[in-house]
Amino acid sequence: MNDTMFSRRRLLGAGAALGGLSALSLAGCATSASGPSIGRVVVVGGGFGGATAARYLKMWGGNVDVTLVERNASFVSCPISNLVLGGYKQIGDITRGYDGLKAMGVKVVQGEVTAIDAAGKKVKLADGSTLAYDRLIVSPGIDFMTEAVAGLGTPAAQAKFLHSWKAGPQTVALRQQIESMRDGGVMAIAIPKAPYRCPPGPYERACMIASYLKQAKPKSKLLVLDANPEITSKKGLFEKAFKQHYDGILEYRPNAELKEVDAGTGTAKLEFEDVKADVLNVIPPQRAADLAKSSGLVNVNNRWVGVNWLTMESTAMPGVHVLGDATFPAPTMPKSGHMANQQAKVAAAAVIQLLKGEAVNATPVVMNTCYSFVTAKDVVHVASVHQYDAGQKTFLPVKGAGGVSAAANQVEGRYALSWADNIWGDMLG
């Protein structure tokens, strides 16, 4: 690959979940489904990472025995969920089932893995049953460090100050809170210090909620309380959107780290001031999910899982491959659904090769495209390409590849919705 700038259309075509660059470089490992199984793979978590891994293990491996364990009956997408908060989509629009995976031969088990026995090569489920594996893929996502915000640890506070950072019931509940707020009320969004899932997500959320308030509750105000010193992704584009579309409604405050919440008064306490809000959306600091932590997979900063980027195998637990937001990222690599999808393909290809006793691909490439709605129709994007570097044993950004939108536009709005449909199809069939 050279350093020539990729066009937006080429990035979209290569990365919009129709295989991506990683698929182009890895698809040679595909095998026939004939013959005995070459091994049992259990995949934990049916999101962007896990569902993609399960599907590509069957597509490329053919005769791999694949079991996917997911606690929920359906997949609900975090990307596009901010449109639900703005009233432009319904929760059903971002919900998909697992029938496509079942039709491919993936065994889908609705349940929750509570423990990993790496020595015995089996996982334990909440109902007491166990599943044996030859290789394990874990895509557990994130959980929240509620202890980092005083007062947020109680059930009452968590019920009042919703995060809605895992799409599903909390998305619907936060939308209801916004709709119920009086015209002239104050809503606040508290953003944690990076790293967190989906860097541009909070700023897109602010735009979608401000868009709704502008139409339905024009006397209201939205405060964006950002613990970071500046907008962490697409800064200039979001600053322009805040000013152009939401001036007088949306107020952005950097270096405004949430220290404490008071569920009784609805107060957010910062270092130098208290903020009273009718609706307070608290996005807490994040770490790898509870399963990763309790199983001993977390080994970086007491928050994240270190991996061998050639195979996505855990550096703490042999035979266990970890994907997505739970991992400690490579340089400039975002925690995003698209990146989890790409990592899943690296892992699926590597696992097939390892089960066959053959060498894994030594030069994987992954990419990311992330779209953000700044109005109901206008969208901006950021894209990047990452090439594995054997010397540094990690993925490094490809110079000159990717970039951000020149300006928000409605054409990218259509691209964004197509991206969502494509990647949901890519992971779920």
Coordinates of C-alpha atoms in Angstrom, one line a residue:
M1 CA 0.0 0.0 0.0
N2 CA 1.3 3.5 -0.8
D3 CA 0.6 6.8 0.9
T4 CA -1.8 8.0 -1.8
M5 CA -4.9 9.6 -0.3
F6 CA -7.9 7.4 -0.4
S7 CA -11.0 9.0 -1.8
R8 CA -14.0 9.0 0.4
R9 CA -15.8 6.8 -2.1
R10 CA -13.0 4.3 -2.2
L11 CA -12.8 4.2 1.6
L12 CA -16.5 3.6 1.8
G13 CA -16.4 0.8 -0.8
A14 CA -13.5 -0.9 0.9
G15 CA -14.5 -0.4 4.5
A16 CA -18.2 -0.4 4.5
A17 CA -18.3 -3.9 5.9
L18 CA -18.3 -5.8 2.7
G19 CA -15.1 -7.4 3.7
G20 CA -12.8 -4.4 4.0
L21 CA -9.1 -4.5 3.3
S22 CA -8.6 -7.1 5.9
A23 CA -10.9 -9.5 4.0
L24 CA -9.0 -8.8 0.8
S25 CA -5.8 -9.9 2.4
L26 CA -7.2 -12.7 4.4
A27 CA -9.8 -14.4 2.2
G28 CA -7.2 -16.8 0.8
C29 CA -7.6 -18.9 4.0
A30 CA -11.1 -19.9 3.1
T31 CA -11.7 -23.7 3.0
S32 CA -14.4 -26.0 2.0
A33 CA -17.1 -27.1 4.5
S34 CA -16.6 -30.8 3.5
G35 CA -14.8 -33.2 5.9
P36 CA -14.7 -33.4 9.6
S37 CA -14.7 -30.3 11.8
I38 CA -11.2 -28.8 12.2
G39 CA -12.1 -27.4 15.7
R40 CA -14.6 -25.9 18.1
V41 CA -14.7 -22.1 18.5
V42 CA -16.9 -20.4 21.1
V43 CA -17.5 -16.7 20.5
V44 CA -18.7 -14.6 23.5
G45 CA -20.7 -11.5 22.6
G46 CA -22.9 -10.9 19.6
G47 CA -22.0 -7.3 18.8
F48 CA -19.9 -5.8 16.0
G49 CA -16.9 -8.0 16.9
G50 CA -18.4 -11.2 18.0
A51 CA -21.1 -11.6 15.4
T52 CA -18.7 -10.8 12.6
A53 CA -16.2 -13.3 13.9
A54 CA -18.8 -16.0 14.1
R55 CA -20.0 -15.3 10.6
Y56 CA -16.6 -15.2 9.0
L57 CA -15.4 -18.3 10.8
K58 CA -18.2 -20.1 8.9
M59 CA -17.7 -18.2 5.6
W60 CA -13.9 -18.7 5.6
G61 CA -13.5 -21.8 7.7
G62 CA -16.5 -23.8 6.5
N63 CA -15.9 -26.8 8.6
V64 CA -15.3 -24.9 11.9
D65 CA -17.8 -25.7 14.7
V66 CA -18.9 -22.2 15.8
T67 CA -21.1 -21.4 18.9
L68 CA -22.0 -17.8 19.6
V69 CA -23.1 -16.9 23.2
E70 CA -25.0 -13.6 23.6
R71 CA -27.1 -12.5 26.6
N72 CA -29.7 -10.6 24.5
A73 CA -32.2 -12.0 22.1
S74 CA -31.5 -9.3 19.5
F75 CA -28.6 -7.0 18.5
V76 CA -29.2 -3.3 19.0
S77 CA -26.7 -1.0 17.3
C78 CA -24.9 1.8 19.1
P79 CA -24.1 3.5 15.8
I80 CA -27.3 5.3 14.7
S81 CA -28.7 5.2 18.2
N82 CA -28.2 8.9 18.7
L83 CA -30.9 9.4 16.0
V84 CA -33.3 7.6 18.3
L85 CA -32.5 10.2 21.0
G86 CA -33.2 13.0 18.5
G87 CA -36.5 11.4 17.5
Y88 CA -35.4 10.7 13.9
K89 CA -35.3 6.9 14.3
Q90 CA -37.1 4.3 16.5
I91 CA -35.4 1.6 18.5
G92 CA -36.8 -1.0 16.1
D93 CA -34.9 0.6 13.2
I94 CA -31.5 -0.3 14.8
T95 CA -32.5 -3.7 16.1
R96 CA -31.6 -6.9 14.2
G97 CA -31.9 -10.6 15.0
Y98 CA -29.5 -13.5 14.8
D99 CA -31.4 -15.7 12.3
G100 CA -28.9 -15.0 9.5
L101 CA -26.1 -16.5 11.6
K102 CA -28.2 -19.5 12.5
A103 CA -28.9 -20.1 8.8
M104 CA -25.2 -20.2 8.2
G105 CA -24.7 -23.0 10.8
V106 CA -23.7 -20.9 13.7
K107 CA -25.1 -22.3 17.0
V108 CA -26.6 -19.3 18.8
V109 CA -27.0 -19.6 22.5
Q110 CA -28.8 -16.9 24.4
G111 CA -27.1 -16.8 27.8
E112 CA -24.3 -15.2 29.7
V113 CA -20.8 -16.4 30.1
T114 CA -19.7 -15.9 33.8
A115 CA -16.2 -17.5 33.8
I116 CA -13.4 -18.6 31.5
D117 CA -11.4 -21.8 32.3
A118 CA -8.4 -21.3 29.9
A119 CA -6.6 -24.3 31.3
G120 CA -9.6 -26.6 30.8
K121 CA -10.6 -24.8 27.5
K122 CA -14.2 -24.2 28.5
V123 CA -16.5 -21.4 29.5
K124 CA -19.2 -21.5 32.2
L125 CA -22.6 -19.9 31.7
A126 CA -24.9 -18.4 34.3
D127 CA -27.3 -21.4 34.1
G128 CA -24.4 -23.6 35.3
S129 CA -23.8 -25.2 31.9
T130 CA -20.4 -25.3 30.2
L131 CA -19.1 -25.1 26.6
A132 CA -15.8 -26.6 25.5
Y133 CA -13.7 -25.0 22.9
D134 CA -10.4 -25.3 21.0
R135 CA -10.2 -21.5 20.5
L136 CA -12.2 -18.8 22.3
I137 CA -13.1 -15.4 20.9
V138 CA -14.3 -12.9 23.4
S139 CA -15.9 -9.6 22.3
P140 CA -17.3 -8.4 25.6
G141 CA -17.5 -4.6 25.1
I142 CA -17.2 -2.2 27.9
D143 CA -18.5 -1.7 31.4
F144 CA -18.6 1.5 33.5
M145 CA -16.3 2.8 36.2
T146 CA -19.2 4.3 38.2
E147 CA -16.9 4.5 41.3
A148 CA -15.1 7.3 39.5
V149 CA -18.1 9.6 39.9
A150 CA -19.1 10.1 43.6
G151 CA -22.8 9.3 44.1
L152 CA -23.2 7.3 40.9
G153 CA -22.7 3.9 42.5
T154 CA -26.2 3.6 43.8
P155 CA -29.1 2.0 41.8
A156 CA -31.2 5.2 42.3
A157 CA -28.5 7.4 40.8
Q158 CA -27.9 5.0 37.9
A159 CA -31.7 4.9 37.2
K160 CA -31.9 8.7 37.2
F161 CA -28.6 9.6 35.4
L162 CA -28.7 7.3 32.4
H163 CA -25.6 6.6 30.3
S164 CA -27.4 5.2 27.2
W165 CA -23.9 4.2 26.0
K166 CA -25.1 0.6 25.4
A167 CA -27.9 0.9 22.9
G168 CA -31.2 -0.7 24.1
P169 CA -33.6 0.0 27.0
Q170 CA -31.6 3.0 28.2
T171 CA -31.7 4.6 24.8
V172 CA -35.5 4.5 24.9
A173 CA -35.6 5.6 28.6
L174 CA -33.3 8.6 27.9
R175 CA -35.4 9.6 24.9
Q176 CA -38.5 9.6 27.2
Q177 CA -36.6 11.8 29.7
I178 CA -35.8 14.3 27.0
E179 CA -39.4 14.3 25.7
S180 CA -40.8 14.8 29.2
M181 CA -38.5 17.7 30.0
R182 CA -40.3 21.1 30.2
D183 CA -39.7 23.7 27.6
G184 CA -37.2 26.0 29.2
G185 CA -35.5 23.1 31.0
V186 CA -31.8 22.3 31.1
M187 CA -30.2 19.1 29.9
A188 CA -26.6 18.2 30.4
I189 CA -24.3 15.6 28.9
A190 CA -21.2 14.6 30.9
I191 CA -18.4 13.2 28.7
P192 CA -15.6 11.2 30.4
K193 CA -11.9 11.6 29.7
A194 CA -10.7 9.6 26.7
P195 CA -10.4 6.7 25.9
Y196 CA -14.0 5.7 25.7
R197 CA -16.3 3.9 23.3
C198 CA -16.9 5.9 20.1
P199 CA -14.8 9.1 20.4
P200 CA -17.2 11.3 18.3
G201 CA -20.3 9.8 19.8
P202 CA -21.0 12.3 22.6
Y203 CA -20.7 15.2 20.2
E204 CA -23.1 13.6 17.7
R205 CA -25.5 13.0 20.6
A206 CA -25.3 16.6 21.5
C207 CA -26.2 17.6 18.0
M208 CA -29.1 15.2 17.8
I209 CA -30.6 16.3 21.1
A210 CA -30.0 20.0 20.4
S211 CA -31.8 19.5 17.0
Y212 CA -34.8 18.1 18.8
L213 CA -34.8 20.9 21.4
K214 CA -34.5 23.5 18.7
Q215 CA -37.8 22.2 17.2
A216 CA -39.8 21.0 20.1
K217 CA -38.5 22.9 23.2
P218 CA -36.8 26.1 21.9
K219 CA -36.6 27.7 25.3
S220 CA -34.4 24.9 26.6
K221 CA -30.6 24.6 26.9
L222 CA -28.2 21.8 26.4
L223 CA -24.9 21.8 28.3
V224 CA -22.0 19.7 27.1
L225 CA -19.7 19.0 30.0
D226 CA -16.5 17.6 28.6
A227 CA -13.8 16.3 30.9
N228 CA -11.4 16.6 27.9
P229 CA -9.6 19.8 27.1
E230 CA -11.2 19.9 23.7
I231 CA -13.5 17.9 21.4
T232 CA -11.7 14.6 20.9
S233 CA -12.8 13.8 17.3
K234 CA -13.8 15.9 14.2
K235 CA -13.2 19.0 16.4
G236 CA -13.5 21.7 13.7
L237 CA -16.6 20.1 12.1
F238 CA -18.4 19.8 15.4
E239 CA -17.4 23.3 16.5
K240 CA -18.9 24.6 13.2
A241 CA -22.1 22.6 13.7
F242 CA -22.5 23.8 17.3
K243 CA -22.2 27.4 16.1
Q244 CA -24.1 27.2 12.9
H245 CA -27.1 25.1 14.0
Y246 CA -27.4 25.3 17.7
D247 CA -26.1 28.7 18.9
G248 CA -28.1 29.8 21.9
I249 CA -29.2 26.3 22.7
L250 CA -26.0 24.2 23.0
E251 CA -23.2 25.4 25.3
Y252 CA -19.9 23.4 25.1
R253 CA -17.7 23.5 28.2
P254 CA -14.2 21.9 28.0
N255 CA -12.2 20.8 31.1
A256 CA -15.5 20.2 32.8
E257 CA -15.0 16.8 34.5
L258 CA -17.9 15.4 36.4
K259 CA -16.8 14.7 40.0
E260 CA -20.1 13.9 41.8
V261 CA -23.8 13.6 41.2
D262 CA -26.7 14.1 43.6
A263 CA -29.7 12.0 42.7
G264 CA -31.9 13.9 45.1
T265 CA -31.4 17.3 43.6
G266 CA -30.3 16.3 40.0
T267 CA -27.1 18.2 40.5
A268 CA -23.8 17.6 38.7
K269 CA -20.8 18.7 40.7
L270 CA -17.7 19.8 38.8
E271 CA -14.4 20.9 40.2
F272 CA -15.3 24.6 40.4
E273 CA -19.1 24.7 40.0
D274 CA -22.4 22.8 40.4
V275 CA -24.7 22.4 37.5
K276 CA -28.5 21.8 38.1
A277 CA -30.1 19.9 35.2
D278 CA -33.6 18.6 34.6
V279 CA -32.1 15.8 32.6
L280 CA -28.5 14.6 33.2
N281 CA -27.0 12.1 30.8
V282 CA -23.9 10.8 32.5
I283 CA -21.4 8.8 30.3
P284 CA -19.1 7.3 33.0
P285 CA -15.4 6.5 32.5
Q286 CA -15.1 3.0 30.9
R287 CA -13.0 -0.2 31.0
A288 CA -13.1 -3.6 29.5
A289 CA -16.3 -5.5 30.4
D290 CA -16.8 -7.3 33.7
L291 CA -16.2 -10.7 32.2
A292 CA -12.8 -9.6 30.9
K293 CA -11.8 -8.2 34.3
S294 CA -13.1 -11.1 36.4
S295 CA -11.5 -13.7 34.1
G296 CA -8.0 -12.1 34.3
L297 CA -7.9 -10.8 30.8
V298 CA -7.4 -7.2 31.8
N299 CA -3.7 -6.5 32.0
V300 CA -3.2 -2.9 30.8
N301 CA -3.7 0.0 33.1
N302 CA -6.2 -2.1 35.1
R303 CA -8.7 -1.2 32.4
W304 CA -8.0 -2.9 29.1
V305 CA -6.9 -6.2 27.5
G306 CA -3.6 -6.4 25.7
V307 CA -3.5 -8.5 22.5
N308 CA -1.2 -9.8 19.9
W309 CA -2.4 -7.8 16.9
L310 CA -1.5 -10.5 14.3
T311 CA -4.0 -12.9 15.9
M312 CA -6.0 -10.8 18.4
E313 CA -4.9 -13.4 21.0
S314 CA -4.8 -12.1 24.6
T315 CA -1.3 -11.5 26.0
A316 CA -2.6 -12.6 29.4
M317 CA -4.5 -15.8 28.4
P318 CA -3.3 -18.2 25.6
G319 CA -6.0 -19.5 23.3
V320 CA -8.3 -16.6 24.0
H321 CA -8.8 -13.9 21.4
V322 CA -10.2 -10.6 22.4
L323 CA -11.9 -8.0 20.1
G324 CA -13.3 -4.5 20.1
D325 CA -13.7 -1.9 22.7
A326 CA -12.3 -4.1 25.5
T327 CA -8.8 -4.1 24.0
F328 CA -6.0 -1.6 24.7
P329 CA -5.9 0.2 21.3
A330 CA -3.1 0.4 18.8
P331 CA -1.8 3.9 18.1
T332 CA -4.7 6.2 16.9
M333 CA -7.0 3.2 16.6
P334 CA -10.5 4.2 17.8
K335 CA -12.9 2.1 19.8
S336 CA -15.6 1.8 17.2
G337 CA -18.1 -0.7 15.8
H338 CA -16.4 -0.7 12.5
M339 CA -13.0 -1.4 14.0
A340 CA -14.4 -4.3 16.0
N341 CA -15.8 -5.6 12.8
Q342 CA -12.3 -5.4 11.2
Q343 CA -10.6 -6.9 14.2
A344 CA -13.0 -9.8 14.0
K345 CA -11.9 -10.7 10.5
V346 CA -8.3 -10.6 11.6
A347 CA -9.1 -13.0 14.4
A348 CA -11.4 -15.3 12.3
A349 CA -8.7 -15.7 9.7
A350 CA -6.0 -16.3 12.3
V351 CA -8.1 -18.8 14.3
I352 CA -8.7 -20.9 11.2
Q353 CA -5.0 -21.0 10.4
L354 CA -4.1 -21.9 13.9
L355 CA -6.7 -24.7 14.0
K356 CA -5.1 -26.0 10.8
G357 CA -1.6 -25.7 12.2
E358 CA -0.6 -23.2 9.5
A359 CA 1.0 -19.8 9.5
V360 CA -1.3 -16.7 10.0
N361 CA -1.3 -13.7 7.6
A362 CA 1.7 -11.6 8.5
T363 CA 0.5 -8.3 6.9
P364 CA -3.1 -7.6 7.9
V365 CA -4.7 -4.3 7.2
V366 CA -7.7 -2.8 8.9
M367 CA -9.7 0.4 8.5
N368 CA -12.3 2.5 10.2
T369 CA -15.0 4.8 9.0
C370 CA -17.1 6.7 11.4
Y371 CA -20.0 8.9 10.5
S372 CA -21.6 11.5 12.7
F373 CA -25.0 13.3 12.2
V374 CA -24.8 17.0 13.0
T375 CA -28.4 17.6 11.8
A376 CA -31.1 15.2 10.9
K377 CA -29.6 14.9 7.4
D378 CA -26.1 16.5 7.4
V379 CA -23.3 14.2 8.3
V380 CA -19.5 14.3 8.7
H381 CA -17.0 11.4 8.7
V382 CA -13.5 10.4 9.8
A383 CA -11.7 7.5 8.2
S384 CA -8.3 5.8 8.8
V385 CA -6.3 2.8 7.5
H386 CA -4.0 0.8 9.8
Q387 CA -1.2 -1.5 8.6
Y388 CA 0.4 -4.1 10.8
D389 CA 4.1 -3.2 11.5
A390 CA 6.2 -6.3 12.2
G391 CA 9.0 -4.3 13.8
Q392 CA 6.7 -2.6 16.3
K393 CA 4.3 -5.6 16.5
T394 CA 1.2 -3.4 16.3
F395 CA -1.0 -1.6 13.8
L396 CA 0.2 1.8 12.7
P397 CA -1.8 4.4 10.8
V398 CA -1.1 4.6 7.1
K399 CA 0.2 8.1 6.3
G400 CA -2.1 10.0 3.9
A401 CA -4.9 7.5 4.0
G402 CA -8.2 8.5 5.4
G403 CA -9.0 11.9 6.9
V404 CA -12.1 13.9 7.7
S405 CA -14.9 15.5 5.7
A406 CA -14.3 18.9 4.2
A407 CA -17.8 19.9 5.5
A408 CA -21.1 18.4 6.6
N409 CA -23.4 17.4 3.8
Q410 CA -26.5 15.4 3.0
V411 CA -24.7 13.1 0.6
E412 CA -22.7 11.7 3.5
G413 CA -26.0 11.3 5.3
R414 CA -27.0 8.8 2.7
Y415 CA -23.6 7.1 3.0
A416 CA -24.0 6.9 6.7
L417 CA -27.3 5.0 6.6
S418 CA -26.0 2.7 3.8
W419 CA -22.9 2.0 5.9
A420 CA -25.2 1.0 8.8
D421 CA -27.2 -1.4 6.6
N422 CA -24.1 -2.8 5.1
I423 CA -22.2 -3.5 8.3
W424 CA -25.3 -5.0 10.0
G425 CA -25.6 -7.3 7.0
D426 CA -21.9 -8.1 7.1
M427 CA -22.0 -9.2 10.7
L428 CA -25.4 -10.8 10.9
G429 CA -26.1 -12.1 7.4

